[in-house]
PDB file of C-alpha atoms and ligand atoms in Angstrom:
ATOM      1  CA  MET B  39      -2.468  -1.949  29.430  1.00  0.00           C
ATOM      2  CA  THR B  40      -2.378  -2.614  25.849  1.00  0.00           C
ATOM      3  CA  ARG B  41       0.783  -5.026  24.910  1.00  0.00           C
ATOM      4  CA  VAL B  42      -0.117  -5.803  21.249  1.00  0.00           C
ATOM      5  CA  PHE B  43      -0.456  -3.186  18.171  1.00  0.00           C
ATOM      6  CA  LEU B  44      -0.910  -3.470  14.722  1.00  0.00           C
ATOM      7  CA  VAL B  45       0.738  -0.545  13.226  1.00  0.00           C
ATOM      8  CA  GLY B  46       0.977   0.911   9.976  1.00  0.00           C
ATOM      9  CA  ALA B  47       4.346   1.322   8.866  1.00  0.00           C
ATOM     10  CA  GLY B  48       3.712   3.746   5.487  1.00  0.00           C
ATOM     11  CA  PRO B  49       5.089   3.409   2.077  1.00  0.00           C
ATOM     12  CA  GLY B  50       8.480   3.800   3.542  1.00  0.00           C
ATOM     13  CA  ASP B  51      10.205   6.791   4.179  1.00  0.00           C
ATOM     14  CA  PRO B  52      10.341   6.867   7.943  1.00  0.00           C
ATOM     15  CA  GLU B  53       9.025  10.174   8.647  1.00  0.00           C
ATOM     16  CA  LEU B  54       6.143   9.535   7.541  1.00  0.00           C
ATOM     17  CA  LEU B  55       5.359   7.480   9.981  1.00  0.00           C
ATOM     18  CA  THR B  56       2.566   8.658  12.919  1.00  0.00           C
ATOM     19  CA  LEU B  57       4.130   9.343  16.247  1.00  0.00           C
ATOM     20  CA  LYS B  58       2.366   7.018  17.678  1.00  0.00           C
ATOM     21  CA  ALA B  59       3.840   4.099  15.702  1.00  0.00           C
ATOM     22  CA  ALA B  60       7.115   5.277  16.357  1.00  0.00           C
ATOM     23  CA  ARG B  61       6.727   5.342  19.853  1.00  0.00           C
ATOM     24  CA  VAL B  62       5.246   1.653  19.927  1.00  0.00           C
ATOM     25  CA  ILE B  63       8.109   0.520  17.868  1.00  0.00           C
ATOM     26  CA  ALA B  64      10.632   1.906  20.092  1.00  0.00           C
ATOM     27  CA  ALA B  65       8.783   0.313  23.150  1.00  0.00           C
ATOM     28  CA  ALA B  66       8.127  -3.113  21.827  1.00  0.00           C
ATOM     29  CA  ASP B  67       9.907  -6.428  23.207  1.00  0.00           C
ATOM     30  CA  VAL B  68       9.028  -8.137  19.899  1.00  0.00           C
ATOM     31  CA  VAL B  69       8.124  -6.809  16.392  1.00  0.00           C
ATOM     32  CA  LEU B  70       6.986  -9.277  13.231  1.00  0.00           C
ATOM     33  CA  TYR B  71       7.739  -7.419   9.924  1.00  0.00           C
ATOM     34  CA  ASP B  72       6.079  -7.748   6.642  1.00  0.00           C
ATOM     35  CA  SER B  73       8.745  -7.668   3.822  1.00  0.00           C
ATOM     36  CA  LEU B  74       7.429  -4.069   2.323  1.00  0.00           C
ATOM     37  CA  VAL B  75       8.594  -2.674   5.769  1.00  0.00           C
ATOM     38  CA  ASP B  76      11.414  -0.691   5.063  1.00  0.00           C
ATOM     39  CA  PRO B  77      14.533  -1.792   7.108  1.00  0.00           C
ATOM     40  CA  ARG B  78      15.085   1.437   8.921  1.00  0.00           C
ATOM     41  CA  VAL B  79      11.085   1.431  10.397  1.00  0.00           C
ATOM     42  CA  VAL B  80      13.010  -1.927  11.702  1.00  0.00           C
ATOM     43  CA  ALA B  81      15.385  -0.677  12.844  1.00  0.00           C
ATOM     44  CA  MET B  82      13.729   2.007  15.117  1.00  0.00           C
ATOM     45  CA  ALA B  83      13.212  -1.139  17.434  1.00  0.00           C
ATOM     46  CA  ARG B  84      15.263  -0.979  20.514  1.00  0.00           C
ATOM     47  CA  HIS B  85      18.604  -2.681  20.905  1.00  0.00           C
ATOM     48  CA  GLY B  86      17.317  -6.455  22.121  1.00  0.00           C
ATOM     49  CA  ALA B  87      13.954  -6.203  20.335  1.00  0.00           C
ATOM     50  CA  LYS B  88      13.451  -9.744  18.857  1.00  0.00           C
ATOM     51  CA  LEU B  89      12.773  -8.819  15.235  1.00  0.00           C
ATOM     52  CA  ILE B  90      10.636 -11.719  13.313  1.00  0.00           C
ATOM     53  CA  ASP B  91      10.712 -11.224   9.506  1.00  0.00           C
ATOM     54  CA  VAL B  92       7.567 -12.568   8.381  1.00  0.00           C
ATOM     55  CA  GLY B  93       8.230 -11.508   4.665  1.00  0.00           C
ATOM     56  CA  LYS B  94       5.364 -12.261   2.296  1.00  0.00           C
ATOM     57  CA  ARG B  95       4.675 -10.470  -0.903  1.00  0.00           C
ATOM     58  CA  CYS B  96       1.418 -10.006  -2.271  1.00  0.00           C
ATOM     59  CA  GLY B  97      -0.765 -12.868  -3.601  1.00  0.00           C
ATOM     60  CA  LYS B  98       1.687 -14.910  -2.131  1.00  0.00           C
ATOM     61  CA  HIS B  99      -0.868 -15.646   1.249  1.00  0.00           C
ATOM     62  CA  SER B 100      -2.904 -18.956   2.742  1.00  0.00           C
ATOM     63  CA  ALA B 101      -0.988 -21.256   4.420  1.00  0.00           C
ATOM     64  CA  SER B 102       2.058 -18.409   5.751  1.00  0.00           C
ATOM     65  CA  GLN B 103      -0.875 -16.290   6.914  1.00  0.00           C
ATOM     66  CA  MET B 104      -1.991 -18.746   8.937  1.00  0.00           C
ATOM     67  CA  GLU B 105       1.512 -19.247  10.275  1.00  0.00           C
ATOM     68  CA  ILE B 106       1.592 -15.654  10.803  1.00  0.00           C
ATOM     69  CA  CYS B 107      -1.184 -15.241  13.215  1.00  0.00           C
ATOM     70  CA  ARG B 108      -0.277 -18.913  15.079  1.00  0.00           C
ATOM     71  CA  LEU B 109       3.094 -16.666  15.587  1.00  0.00           C
ATOM     72  CA  LEU B 110       1.597 -13.382  16.355  1.00  0.00           C
ATOM     73  CA  VAL B 111      -1.021 -14.841  19.069  1.00  0.00           C
ATOM     74  CA  ALA B 112       1.895 -17.262  20.773  1.00  0.00           C
ATOM     75  CA  GLN B 113       4.034 -14.156  21.006  1.00  0.00           C
ATOM     76  CA  ALA B 114       1.279 -11.947  22.055  1.00  0.00           C
ATOM     77  CA  HIS B 115       0.541 -14.649  24.867  1.00  0.00           C
ATOM     78  CA  THR B 116       3.986 -13.945  26.167  1.00  0.00           C
ATOM     79  CA  GLY B 117       2.893 -11.479  27.762  1.00  0.00           C
ATOM     80  CA  ARG B 118       5.549  -9.358  25.843  1.00  0.00           C
ATOM     81  CA  ASN B 119       4.967  -5.994  23.906  1.00  0.00           C
ATOM     82  CA  VAL B 120       4.559  -6.777  20.532  1.00  0.00           C
ATOM     83  CA  VAL B 121       4.341  -4.785  17.299  1.00  0.00           C
ATOM     84  CA  ARG B 122       2.675  -6.073  14.117  1.00  0.00           C
ATOM     85  CA  LEU B 123       4.980  -3.996  11.180  1.00  0.00           C
ATOM     86  CA  LYS B 124       2.549  -3.587   8.510  1.00  0.00           C
ATOM     87  CA  GLY B 125       3.523  -1.595   5.190  1.00  0.00           C
ATOM     88  CA  GLY B 126       1.178   1.203   4.737  1.00  0.00           C
ATOM     89  CA  ASP B 127      -2.248   1.284   6.476  1.00  0.00           C
ATOM     90  CA  PRO B 128      -2.790  -2.315   8.248  1.00  0.00           C
ATOM     91  CA  MET B 129      -6.498  -2.006   7.217  1.00  0.00           C
ATOM     92  CA  VAL B 130      -5.945  -1.100   3.534  1.00  0.00           C
ATOM     93  CA  PHE B 131      -5.148  -4.458   1.514  1.00  0.00           C
ATOM     94  CA  GLY B 132      -3.191  -5.711   4.622  1.00  0.00           C
ATOM     95  CA  ARG B 133      -4.658  -8.890   5.561  1.00  0.00           C
ATOM     96  CA  ALA B 134      -5.139  -7.172   8.932  1.00  0.00           C
ATOM     97  CA  THR B 135      -8.912  -9.263   9.337  1.00  0.00           C
ATOM     98  CA  GLU B 136      -7.194 -12.284  10.169  1.00  0.00           C
ATOM     99  CA  GLU B 137      -4.831 -11.658  12.328  1.00  0.00           C
ATOM    100  CA  MET B 138      -7.075  -9.802  14.532  1.00  0.00           C
ATOM    101  CA  ASP B 139      -9.440 -12.262  14.144  1.00  0.00           C
ATOM    102  CA  ALA B 140      -6.693 -14.449  15.346  1.00  0.00           C
ATOM    103  CA  LEU B 141      -5.983 -12.006  18.222  1.00  0.00           C
ATOM    104  CA  HIS B 142     -10.128 -12.089  19.623  1.00  0.00           C
ATOM    105  CA  GLY B 143     -10.252 -15.565  19.337  1.00  0.00           C
ATOM    106  CA  ALA B 144      -7.451 -15.906  21.663  1.00  0.00           C
ATOM    107  CA  GLY B 145      -9.497 -13.110  24.205  1.00  0.00           C
ATOM    108  CA  ILE B 146      -6.527 -10.716  23.472  1.00  0.00           C
ATOM    109  CA  SER B 147      -6.777  -7.261  23.226  1.00  0.00           C
ATOM    110  CA  PHE B 148      -4.946  -4.930  21.082  1.00  0.00           C
ATOM    111  CA  GLU B 149      -5.092  -1.279  19.188  1.00  0.00           C
ATOM    112  CA  VAL B 150      -4.668  -0.979  15.691  1.00  0.00           C
ATOM    113  CA  VAL B 151      -2.282   2.356  14.394  1.00  0.00           C
ATOM    114  CA  PRO B 152      -2.862   3.889  11.301  1.00  0.00           C
ATOM    115  CA  GLY B 153      -0.211   4.373   8.524  1.00  0.00           C
ATOM    116  CA  VAL B 154      -0.406   6.548   5.310  1.00  0.00           C
ATOM    117  CA  THR B 155      -1.098   4.342   2.658  1.00  0.00           C
ATOM    118  CA  ALA B 156       0.471   3.790  -0.798  1.00  0.00           C
ATOM    119  CA  ALA B 157      -2.653   5.702  -2.352  1.00  0.00           C
ATOM    120  CA  THR B 158      -1.757   8.955  -0.800  1.00  0.00           C
ATOM    121  CA  ALA B 159       1.566   8.498  -0.552  1.00  0.00           C
ATOM    122  CA  ALA B 160       1.316   7.930  -4.639  1.00  0.00           C
ATOM    123  CA  ALA B 161      -0.700  11.421  -4.690  1.00  0.00           C
ATOM    124  CA  ALA B 162       1.852  13.421  -2.415  1.00  0.00           C
ATOM    125  CA  VAL B 163       4.428  12.704  -4.860  1.00  0.00           C
ATOM    126  CA  LEU B 164       2.305  13.532  -8.137  1.00  0.00           C
ATOM    127  CA  GLN B 165       0.852  16.904  -6.313  1.00  0.00           C
ATOM    128  CA  CYS B 166      -2.599  15.786  -7.361  1.00  0.00           C
ATOM    129  CA  SER B 167      -5.387  15.953  -5.407  1.00  0.00           C
ATOM    130  CA  LEU B 168      -7.564  12.780  -5.493  1.00  0.00           C
ATOM    131  CA  THR B 169     -10.503  13.986  -5.257  1.00  0.00           C
ATOM    132  CA  LYS B 170     -10.014  17.155  -7.202  1.00  0.00           C
ATOM    133  CA  ARG B 171     -13.058  19.412  -7.240  1.00  0.00           C
ATOM    134  CA  GLU B 172     -15.163  19.314 -10.126  1.00  0.00           C
ATOM    135  CA  VAL B 173     -13.306  16.253 -11.340  1.00  0.00           C
ATOM    136  CA  ALA B 174     -13.379  13.412  -9.118  1.00  0.00           C
ATOM    137  CA  ARG B 175     -16.105  13.098  -6.370  1.00  0.00           C
ATOM    138  CA  SER B 176     -15.183   9.236  -5.347  1.00  0.00           C
ATOM    139  CA  LEU B 177     -11.989   7.530  -5.028  1.00  0.00           C
ATOM    140  CA  HIS B 178     -11.867   3.557  -5.543  1.00  0.00           C
ATOM    141  CA  PHE B 179      -9.150   1.428  -3.769  1.00  0.00           C
ATOM    142  CA  LEU B 180      -9.050  -1.887  -6.004  1.00  0.00           C
ATOM    143  CA  ALA B 181      -6.770  -4.720  -5.656  1.00  0.00           C
ATOM    144  CA  GLY B 182      -5.021  -5.422  -9.050  1.00  0.00           C
ATOM    145  CA  HIS B 183      -4.519  -9.331  -7.877  1.00  0.00           C
ATOM    146  CA  GLY B 184      -6.780 -11.468  -5.971  1.00  0.00           C
ATOM    147  CA  ALA B 185      -6.542 -14.627  -3.793  1.00  0.00           C
ATOM    148  CA  GLU B 186      -7.046 -16.509  -7.123  1.00  0.00           C
ATOM    149  CA  SER B 187      -4.094 -15.087  -8.682  1.00  0.00           C
ATOM    150  CA  GLY B 188      -4.966 -13.273 -11.597  1.00  0.00           C
ATOM    151  CA  LEU B 189      -7.216 -10.201 -11.651  1.00  0.00           C
ATOM    152  CA  PRO B 190     -10.307 -10.264  -9.421  1.00  0.00           C
ATOM    153  CA  ALA B 191     -13.597  -9.969 -11.162  1.00  0.00           C
ATOM    154  CA  HIS B 192     -14.631  -6.352 -10.358  1.00  0.00           C
ATOM    155  CA  ASP B 193     -17.584  -4.624 -12.067  1.00  0.00           C
ATOM    156  CA  TRP B 194     -15.592  -2.488 -14.607  1.00  0.00           C
ATOM    157  CA  VAL B 195     -18.365  -0.683 -16.189  1.00  0.00           C
ATOM    158  CA  SER B 196     -19.670   0.559 -12.878  1.00  0.00           C
ATOM    159  CA  LEU B 197     -16.283   1.562 -11.847  1.00  0.00           C
ATOM    160  CA  THR B 198     -15.956   3.040 -15.403  1.00  0.00           C
ATOM    161  CA  LYS B 199     -19.264   5.288 -14.969  1.00  0.00           C
ATOM    162  CA  SER B 200     -18.663   6.314 -11.780  1.00  0.00           C
ATOM    163  CA  GLY B 201     -15.795   8.752 -12.653  1.00  0.00           C
ATOM    164  CA  GLY B 202     -14.018   9.147  -9.901  1.00  0.00           C
ATOM    165  CA  THR B 203     -10.501   8.529  -9.011  1.00  0.00           C
ATOM    166  CA  LEU B 204      -9.336   4.740  -9.417  1.00  0.00           C
ATOM    167  CA  VAL B 205      -6.164   3.223  -7.342  1.00  0.00           C
ATOM    168  CA  VAL B 206      -4.873  -0.205  -8.251  1.00  0.00           C
ATOM    169  CA  TYR B 207      -2.833  -1.444  -5.606  1.00  0.00           C
ATOM    170  CA  MET B 208      -0.841  -4.760  -6.967  1.00  0.00           C
ATOM    171  CA  GLY B 209      -1.764  -3.991 -10.221  1.00  0.00           C
ATOM    172  CA  GLY B 210       1.706  -4.122 -11.664  1.00  0.00           C
ATOM    173  CA  GLN B 211       1.695  -7.529 -13.288  1.00  0.00           C
ATOM    174  CA  THR B 212      -2.069  -7.216 -14.260  1.00  0.00           C
ATOM    175  CA  LEU B 213      -1.891  -4.082 -15.852  1.00  0.00           C
ATOM    176  CA  PRO B 214      -2.411  -5.395 -19.529  1.00  0.00           C
ATOM    177  CA  GLY B 215      -5.716  -7.072 -18.255  1.00  0.00           C
ATOM    178  CA  LEU B 216      -6.966  -4.395 -16.111  1.00  0.00           C
ATOM    179  CA  ALA B 217      -6.552  -1.414 -18.883  1.00  0.00           C
ATOM    180  CA  ALA B 218      -8.326  -3.930 -21.432  1.00  0.00           C
ATOM    181  CA  HIS B 219     -11.546  -4.804 -19.142  1.00  0.00           C
ATOM    182  CA  PHE B 220     -11.380  -0.753 -18.695  1.00  0.00           C
ATOM    183  CA  ILE B 221     -11.423  -0.395 -22.120  1.00  0.00           C
ATOM    184  CA  GLU B 222     -13.848  -2.391 -22.928  1.00  0.00           C
ATOM    185  CA  ALA B 223     -16.380  -1.032 -20.414  1.00  0.00           C
ATOM    186  CA  GLY B 224     -16.526   2.199 -22.307  1.00  0.00           C
ATOM    187  CA  MET B 225     -13.615   4.056 -20.548  1.00  0.00           C
ATOM    188  CA  ALA B 226     -11.455   6.351 -23.199  1.00  0.00           C
ATOM    189  CA  PRO B 227      -8.192   4.783 -24.447  1.00  0.00           C
ATOM    190  CA  ASP B 228      -6.733   8.367 -23.524  1.00  0.00           C
ATOM    191  CA  MET B 229      -8.066   9.106 -19.429  1.00  0.00           C
ATOM    192  CA  PRO B 230      -5.060   9.528 -17.900  1.00  0.00           C
ATOM    193  CA  ALA B 231      -3.184   6.677 -16.075  1.00  0.00           C
ATOM    194  CA  VAL B 232      -0.051   7.393 -13.806  1.00  0.00           C
ATOM    195  CA  ALA B 233       2.019   4.599 -12.093  1.00  0.00           C
ATOM    196  CA  VAL B 234       4.079   5.325  -9.307  1.00  0.00           C
ATOM    197  CA  GLU B 235       7.259   2.637  -8.193  1.00  0.00           C
ATOM    198  CA  SER B 236       8.351   2.765  -4.234  1.00  0.00           C
ATOM    199  CA  ALA B 237       6.637   5.763  -3.471  1.00  0.00           C
ATOM    200  CA  SER B 238       8.728   7.893  -0.964  1.00  0.00           C
ATOM    201  CA  LEU B 239      11.331   5.456  -1.160  1.00  0.00           C
ATOM    202  CA  GLU B 240      15.060   6.260  -2.935  1.00  0.00           C
ATOM    203  CA  GLY B 241      14.294   4.011  -6.434  1.00  0.00           C
ATOM    204  CA  GLN B 242      10.814   6.048  -6.594  1.00  0.00           C
ATOM    205  CA  ARG B 243       9.736   6.520 -10.058  1.00  0.00           C
ATOM    206  CA  VAL B 244       6.569   7.805 -12.098  1.00  0.00           C
ATOM    207  CA  LEU B 245       5.362   6.729 -15.359  1.00  0.00           C
ATOM    208  CA  ARG B 246       2.763   8.923 -16.665  1.00  0.00           C
ATOM    209  CA  GLY B 247       0.534   7.885 -19.717  1.00  0.00           C
ATOM    210  CA  THR B 248      -3.250   6.853 -20.392  1.00  0.00           C
ATOM    211  CA  ILE B 249      -4.832   3.602 -19.667  1.00  0.00           C
ATOM    212  CA  GLY B 250      -4.066   2.782 -23.098  1.00  0.00           C
ATOM    213  CA  THR B 251      -0.363   3.335 -22.884  1.00  0.00           C
ATOM    214  CA  LEU B 252       0.586   2.730 -19.309  1.00  0.00           C
ATOM    215  CA  PRO B 253       0.394  -0.990 -19.918  1.00  0.00           C
ATOM    216  CA  GLY B 254       3.270  -0.964 -22.179  1.00  0.00           C
ATOM    217  CA  LEU B 255       5.262   1.746 -20.329  1.00  0.00           C
ATOM    218  CA  VAL B 256       5.357  -0.431 -16.878  1.00  0.00           C
ATOM    219  CA  LEU B 257       6.397  -3.524 -18.758  1.00  0.00           C
ATOM    220  CA  GLY B 258       9.047  -1.548 -20.496  1.00  0.00           C
ATOM    221  CA  ALA B 259      10.344   0.192 -16.802  1.00  0.00           C
ATOM    222  CA  LYS B 260      10.901  -3.015 -15.647  1.00  0.00           C
ATOM    223  CA  ALA B 261       9.857  -2.525 -12.039  1.00  0.00           C
ATOM    224  CA  THR B 262      11.451  -3.962  -8.913  1.00  0.00           C
ATOM    225  CA  GLY B 263       9.449  -2.123  -6.613  1.00  0.00           C
ATOM    226  CA  PRO B 264       5.910  -2.027  -5.536  1.00  0.00           C
ATOM    227  CA  VAL B 265       3.718  -0.160  -8.343  1.00  0.00           C
ATOM    228  CA  ILE B 266       0.779   1.719  -7.626  1.00  0.00           C
ATOM    229  CA  VAL B 267      -1.305   2.550 -10.220  1.00  0.00           C
ATOM    230  CA  LEU B 268      -4.130   5.450 -10.391  1.00  0.00           C
ATOM    231  CA  ILE B 269      -6.276   6.316 -13.271  1.00  0.00           C
ATOM    232  CA  GLY B 270      -8.913   9.299 -14.125  1.00  0.00           C
ATOM    233  CA  GLU B 271      -9.164  12.518 -14.807  1.00  0.00           C
ATOM    234  CA  ALA B 272      -8.306  14.044 -11.872  1.00  0.00           C
ATOM    235  CA  LEU B 273      -4.579  12.424 -12.947  1.00  0.00           C
ATOM    236  CA  GLU B 274      -4.638  15.267 -15.747  1.00  0.00           C
ATOM    237  CA  MET B 275      -1.969  17.447 -15.157  1.00  0.00           C
ATOM    238  CA  PRO B 276      -0.238  20.315 -16.450  1.00  0.00           C
ATOM    239  CA  ASP B 277       2.769  19.721 -18.392  1.00  0.00           C
ATOM    240  CA  GLU B 278       4.502  22.395 -15.973  1.00  0.00           C
ATOM    241  CA  LEU B 279       4.490  19.479 -13.240  1.00  0.00           C
ATOM    242  CA  ASP B 280       6.420  17.202 -15.249  1.00  0.00           C
ATOM    243  CA  ASP B 281       9.495  19.445 -14.389  1.00  0.00           C
ATOM    244  CA  VAL B 282       8.641  19.211 -10.101  1.00  0.00           C
ATOM    245  CA  LEU B 283       7.893  15.548 -10.241  1.00  0.00           C
ATOM    246  CA  LEU B 284      11.392  15.421 -12.403  1.00  0.00           C
ATOM    247  CA  ARG B 285      12.739  18.267  -9.555  1.00  0.00           C
ATOM    248  CA  VAL B 286      11.293  15.762  -6.961  1.00  0.00           C
ATOM    249  CA  GLU B 287      12.419  12.675  -8.764  1.00  0.00           C
ATOM    250  CA  ALA B 288      15.962  13.960  -8.665  1.00  0.00           C
ATOM    251  CA  GLU B 289      16.169  15.421  -5.015  1.00  0.00           C
ATOM    252  CA  GLY B 290      15.172  11.534  -4.059  1.00  0.00           C
TER     253      GLY B 290
HETATM  254  C1  LIG O 557      -0.507  -5.735  -0.081  1.00  0.00           C
HETATM  255  S1  LIG O 557      -0.810  -4.366  -0.263  1.00  0.00           S
HETATM  256  C2  LIG O 557      -0.338  -3.523   1.034  1.00  0.00           C
HETATM  257  C3  LIG O 557      -0.991  -2.067   0.794  1.00  0.00           C
HETATM  258  C4  LIG O 557      -0.616  -1.467   2.315  1.00  0.00           C
HETATM  259  N1  LIG O 557      -1.561  -1.886   3.364  1.00  0.00           N
HETATM  260  C5  LIG O 557      -0.717   0.015   2.078  1.00  0.00           C
HETATM  261  O1  LIG O 557      -2.157   0.655   2.766  1.00  0.00           O
HETATM  262  O2  LIG O 557      -0.280   1.128   1.223  1.00  0.00           O
HETATM  263  C6  LIG O 557       0.799  -4.207  -1.546  1.00  0.00           C
HETATM  264  C7  LIG O 557       0.810  -3.127  -2.237  1.00  0.00           C
HETATM  265  O3  LIG O 557       0.718  -1.607  -2.226  1.00  0.00           O
HETATM  266  C8  LIG O 557       1.392  -0.979  -3.069  1.00  0.00           C
HETATM  267  N2  LIG O 557       2.542  -0.314  -2.633  1.00  0.00           N
HETATM  268  C9  LIG O 557       2.620  -0.155  -1.067  1.00  0.00           C
HETATM  269  N3  LIG O 557       3.912   0.677  -0.760  1.00  0.00           N
HETATM  270  C10 LIG O 557       4.221   1.311  -1.854  1.00  0.00           C
HETATM  271  C11 LIG O 557       5.138   2.265  -2.277  1.00  0.00           C
HETATM  272  N4  LIG O 557       6.145   2.579  -1.398  1.00  0.00           N
HETATM  273  N5  LIG O 557       4.696   2.992  -3.719  1.00  0.00           N
HETATM  274  C12 LIG O 557       3.809   2.585  -4.486  1.00  0.00           C
HETATM  275  N6  LIG O 557       3.252   1.086  -4.181  1.00  0.00           N
HETATM  276  C13 LIG O 557       3.142   0.956  -2.962  1.00  0.00           C
HETATM  277  C14 LIG O 557       1.343  -1.522  -4.113  1.00  0.00           C
HETATM  278  O4  LIG O 557       0.171  -1.529  -5.274  1.00  0.00           O
HETATM  279  C15 LIG O 557       1.946  -3.034  -3.531  1.00  0.00           C
HETATM  280  O5  LIG O 557       2.017  -3.911  -4.768  1.00  0.00           O
END
């Protein structure tokens, strides 16, 4: 019987958890969770479960990631039900590989429970299809922050030429450089671009602009929650949708 689970906690709102995630969290003896996991999700563990905050924010890994792997394997070896809770989906910019390798290496079997990733949570907030028919034929998930801190060396020209929707994780800080690279690669400065902060959470905010204007808007907004950036023609929205978004924000 599987006793170790890598579980996607989704973007924040506990109602966006899968039924399976809710079930394994409730049955866990030990829960190791990241900083982006909503406290209400962690609180779904039973009374008496051991809750371990292995909090690490994007960009700060390496040594602490090794420590997390060591801790995960040590807890799994006890034979108890162990849940490793990760924000969004574990397989999307979630450092799942290191943890799965550590478990494999220790001969521990496990299961992965997917979660709603920030890109689709943001699309839901925006009421915008990321693969709008005849507008965006591909969808690209990009890291806005590399292992060596700063912007990763993406193929800016190919991404620009793809004509697909680009979704940038961990790009709040590096957005000015990212936008400059895209414009230099030939992207029109008026390409629609949107930033969503804390999608599905109380502090949710939407900043709409273009690849030329969004960096300034994000800088001015002084975000404190996680920010995801979406770029592409599919993000072009009729002005009437502004009212819908304002209502969604007001209803929080
Ligand atoms: C280390 S990555 C983890 C991604 C996660 N595994 C997922 O599938 O969503 C963290 C980044 O995800 C994005 N993110 C996560 N939760 C978010 C949320 N509720 N609202 C907006 N962006 C979010 C932000 O870009 C943040 O910097």
